[in-house]
Coordinates of C-alpha atoms in Angstrom, one line a residue:
Chain A
D1 CA -10.2 175.6 35.6
A2 CA -11.2 172.5 33.5
G3 CA -9.0 170.3 35.7
V4 CA -7.0 167.6 34.1
T5 CA -7.8 167.2 30.4
Q6 CA -6.9 164.3 28.1
S7 CA -7.1 163.7 24.4
P8 CA -8.4 162.0 22.5
T9 CA -11.4 160.5 24.3
H10 CA -11.4 157.3 22.3
L11 CA -8.9 155.7 19.9
I12 CA -8.9 152.5 17.8
K13 CA -5.7 151.1 16.6
T14 CA -4.5 147.8 15.1
R15 CA -1.8 145.5 16.5
G16 CA 1.7 146.7 15.8
Q17 CA 0.8 150.3 15.4
Q18 CA 2.0 153.2 17.6
V19 CA -0.2 155.6 19.6
T20 CA 0.3 158.9 21.4
L21 CA -2.0 160.1 24.2
R22 CA -2.0 163.6 25.6
C23 CA -2.6 165.1 29.0
S24 CA -2.8 168.7 30.3
P25 CA -2.5 168.9 34.1
K26 CA -4.7 171.0 36.4
S27 CA -3.6 174.6 36.7
G28 CA -0.8 174.9 39.3
H29 CA 0.2 171.3 39.0
D30 CA 3.6 170.3 37.7
T31 CA 3.7 166.5 38.2
V32 CA 1.9 164.1 35.9
S33 CA 1.3 160.4 36.4
W34 CA -0.1 157.9 33.9
Y35 CA -2.1 154.8 34.8
Q36 CA -3.6 152.0 32.8
Q37 CA -7.0 150.6 33.8
A38 CA -8.0 147.4 32.1
L39 CA -11.6 146.3 32.2
G40 CA -12.6 145.2 35.7
Q41 CA -9.3 146.2 37.2
G42 CA -8.1 149.1 39.3
P43 CA -5.7 151.7 37.7
Q44 CA -2.1 150.5 37.4
F45 CA 0.8 152.9 37.6
I46 CA 2.8 153.3 34.4
F47 CA 5.2 156.2 35.2
Q48 CA 5.4 159.7 36.5
Y49 CA 7.0 162.9 35.1
Y50 CA 8.4 165.8 36.9
E51 CA 10.6 168.6 35.6
E52 CA 10.4 167.0 32.1
E53 CA 12.0 163.8 33.4
E54 CA 10.6 160.3 34.2
R55 CA 10.8 160.1 38.0
Q56 CA 9.2 156.8 38.7
R57 CA 8.2 153.8 36.7
G58 CA 5.9 150.9 37.2
N59 CA 6.1 147.4 35.8
F60 CA 5.5 148.3 32.2
P61 CA 7.8 147.4 29.2
D62 CA 9.9 149.9 27.3
R63 CA 7.2 150.0 24.6
F64 CA 5.6 152.5 27.0
S65 CA 7.4 155.8 27.0
G66 CA 6.5 159.4 27.8
H67 CA 7.4 162.9 27.7
Q68 CA 6.7 166.1 29.7
F69 CA 6.8 169.5 28.1
P70 CA 7.9 172.8 29.7
N71 CA 4.2 173.8 30.2
Y72 CA 3.9 170.5 32.3
S73 CA 1.7 168.8 29.7
S74 CA 2.6 165.2 29.0
E75 CA 2.4 162.5 26.4
L76 CA 2.2 158.8 26.7
N77 CA 3.5 156.8 23.7
V78 CA 3.0 153.1 23.2
N79 CA 4.8 151.3 20.4
A80 CA 4.1 147.9 18.8
L81 CA 0.6 147.8 20.2
L82 CA -0.7 144.4 21.5
L83 CA -4.3 143.4 22.0
G84 CA -3.6 143.5 25.7
D85 CA -2.9 147.2 25.6
S86 CA -6.6 147.8 25.2
A87 CA -7.6 149.8 28.3
L88 CA -8.6 153.1 29.7
Y89 CA -5.5 155.3 30.1
L90 CA -5.7 157.8 32.9
C91 CA -3.6 160.8 33.6
A92 CA -3.3 162.4 37.0
S93 CA -1.6 165.6 38.1
T94 CA -0.3 166.6 41.5
P95 CA 0.8 169.9 43.0
Q96 CA 4.4 169.8 44.0
L97 CA 4.2 170.4 47.7
D98 CA 6.5 169.4 50.6
R99 CA 7.8 165.9 50.1
D100 CA 6.5 164.8 53.5
Y101 CA 2.9 165.6 52.5
Y102 CA 0.9 162.9 50.7
N103 CA -0.4 164.8 47.7
E104 CA -3.8 164.2 46.3
Q105 CA -3.8 163.2 42.6
F106 CA -6.4 164.7 40.4
F107 CA -7.5 162.4 37.5
G108 CA -8.5 163.2 34.0
P109 CA -11.5 161.5 32.3
G110 CA -9.2 159.0 30.5
T111 CA -8.6 157.9 26.9
R112 CA -10.2 154.6 25.9
L113 CA -7.8 152.7 23.6
T114 CA -9.0 149.7 21.7
V115 CA -6.5 147.6 19.9
L116 CA -7.9 145.3 17.2
Chain B
A1 CA 5.0 142.9 47.9
Q2 CA 2.9 146.0 47.7
R3 CA -0.7 145.1 47.3
V4 CA -4.2 146.3 47.9
T5 CA -7.0 143.7 48.2
Q6 CA -10.7 144.4 47.9
P7 CA -12.4 141.1 48.4
E8 CA -15.9 142.1 47.1
K9 CA -16.4 143.0 43.5
L10 CA -20.0 143.9 44.1
L11 CA -21.9 145.0 47.2
S12 CA -25.6 145.5 47.3
V13 CA -27.1 147.3 50.3
F14 CA -30.5 148.7 51.0
K15 CA -31.0 152.4 51.3
G16 CA -30.7 153.3 55.0
A17 CA -28.7 150.2 55.9
P18 CA -25.0 150.4 57.0
V19 CA -22.3 150.1 54.5
E20 CA -18.8 148.5 54.9
L21 CA -16.4 148.2 52.0
K22 CA -13.5 146.0 52.9
C23 CA -9.9 146.8 52.1
N24 CA -6.7 145.0 53.1
Y25 CA -3.2 145.9 52.2
S26 CA 0.3 144.6 52.1
Y27 CA 3.2 147.1 52.4
S28 CA 6.6 147.1 54.0
G29 CA 6.6 150.4 55.9
S30 CA 3.9 152.9 56.8
P31 CA 1.8 153.8 53.7
E32 CA -0.8 156.4 53.4
L33 CA -4.2 154.9 52.7
F34 CA -6.9 156.4 50.5
W35 CA -10.4 155.7 49.2
Y36 CA -11.1 156.9 45.7
V37 CA -14.6 156.9 44.2
Q38 CA -15.9 157.0 40.6
Y39 CA -19.6 157.9 40.1
S40 CA -21.3 157.0 36.9
R41 CA -19.9 159.1 34.0
Q42 CA -17.6 161.0 36.2
R43 CA -13.8 160.8 36.7
L44 CA -12.0 159.1 39.5
Q45 CA -11.8 161.3 42.5
L46 CA -10.5 161.2 46.1
L47 CA -13.1 160.4 48.7
L48 CA -11.0 160.4 51.8
R49 CA -7.5 159.8 53.0
H50 CA -6.3 158.4 56.3
I51 CA -4.0 161.2 57.2
S52 CA -6.9 163.7 57.1
R53 CA -9.1 161.7 59.4
E54 CA -12.1 163.4 57.9
S55 CA -15.6 162.2 57.3
I56 CA -16.6 162.8 53.7
K57 CA -20.3 162.4 52.6
G58 CA -20.8 160.5 55.8
F59 CA -18.0 158.0 55.1
T60 CA -15.2 157.2 57.5
A61 CA -12.3 154.7 57.3
D62 CA -10.2 153.5 60.2
L63 CA -6.7 152.2 59.7
N64 CA -6.0 149.0 61.6
K65 CA -2.3 148.4 61.3
G66 CA -2.5 145.1 63.1
E67 CA -4.9 143.7 60.6
T68 CA -3.5 145.8 57.8
S69 CA -7.0 146.9 56.9
F70 CA -8.7 150.2 55.9
H71 CA -12.4 149.5 55.7
L72 CA -14.8 152.2 54.5
K73 CA -17.9 152.6 56.5
K74 CA -21.1 154.6 56.4
P75 CA -23.9 154.2 58.9
F76 CA -26.9 154.9 56.6
A77 CA -26.6 154.3 52.8
Q78 CA -28.0 156.8 50.4
E79 CA -28.9 156.1 46.7
E80 CA -26.3 158.6 45.6
D81 CA -23.6 156.4 47.2
S82 CA -23.9 154.0 44.3
A83 CA -20.5 154.1 42.6
M84 CA -17.3 152.2 42.1
Y85 CA -15.0 152.5 45.1
Y86 CA -11.2 151.9 45.0
C87 CA -9.0 151.5 48.0
A88 CA -5.4 152.7 47.4
L89 CA -2.1 153.2 49.1
S90 CA 1.0 155.4 48.5
G91 CA 4.4 155.1 50.1
R92 CA 6.2 157.9 51.9
R93 CA 8.0 160.2 49.5
D94 CA 6.6 158.0 46.7
D95 CA 3.8 159.5 44.8
K96 CA 2.7 156.5 42.8
I97 CA -0.6 155.1 44.0
I98 CA -1.4 151.4 44.1
F99 CA -5.0 150.6 43.6
G100 CA -7.2 147.7 44.5
K101 CA -9.5 146.2 41.9
G102 CA -12.5 148.1 43.2
T103 CA -15.9 147.3 44.7
R104 CA -19.1 148.3 43.0
L105 CA -21.5 149.6 45.6
H106 CA -25.2 149.3 44.6
I107 CA -27.7 150.9 46.8
L108 CA -31.1 149.3 46.6
P109 CA -34.2 151.5 47.0

C-alpha cells in the first residue's frame, strides 16, 4: 500500500487562475481531509469529505471547493488564485471507525502550489 | 477559541540531554491531544496521542488539564530526533485537527 498519494507534486499558477489538486486515500480509508500549510505555519484545516459530501469546513472562502468520488479519492479546487494561496496542500485520510474513537489521520506528501 | 500554541520555533539540544517541547492549548471541552512529527523529506506522521498513553521512540507527553498543556518529553535526545514537531488537538466526534505552528528540534552532536 503506497499510503495516501497526491498529485501533482508541484504546481505553478498565476493570479486569477484555477487549480485542481488530487488525492487518493490509503487503502481501507473512506474519509479525506484537506489542509493548507503556509511557509512556517502548521497545517490549517480546509474541509473534509465523507460519502461524497463535505462534512466539515474550516475558515476558508468559497473559492476553495472539493469533491469526493465513489472510490473515495478526492479533489481540491481553488478558483481565482491569490498570491496568498501559495502553500503546501496536504491531504489526509482516515478509516471510518466508531465515532467515539479518535481516528489517526494519515497524511500524503503534499502538493506545493506557487502562485505568481 | 480553539487554539494550539507552541512557544518555541526552534529548540537546539545536545545529544544525550533531555528534551521538552512545549505545547499549550485552548479548547472548550475535552479534546484529544496529539504530537505529529515530520522528519526531513518525509511526510507528516503521528508520533503519539494522549488517549493511547504510549511511549513512542522514547517520547512521552502528559496532559495537564489545569495548565492546558501537553508537553512532549524525552530523557535522552538522539540525533535521529531532529525533525519538525507539531502539537495538535481534535474535538470529540470532530475529526478536524487543529495544529500548532510547530517547533523545529535540532539535536547537536
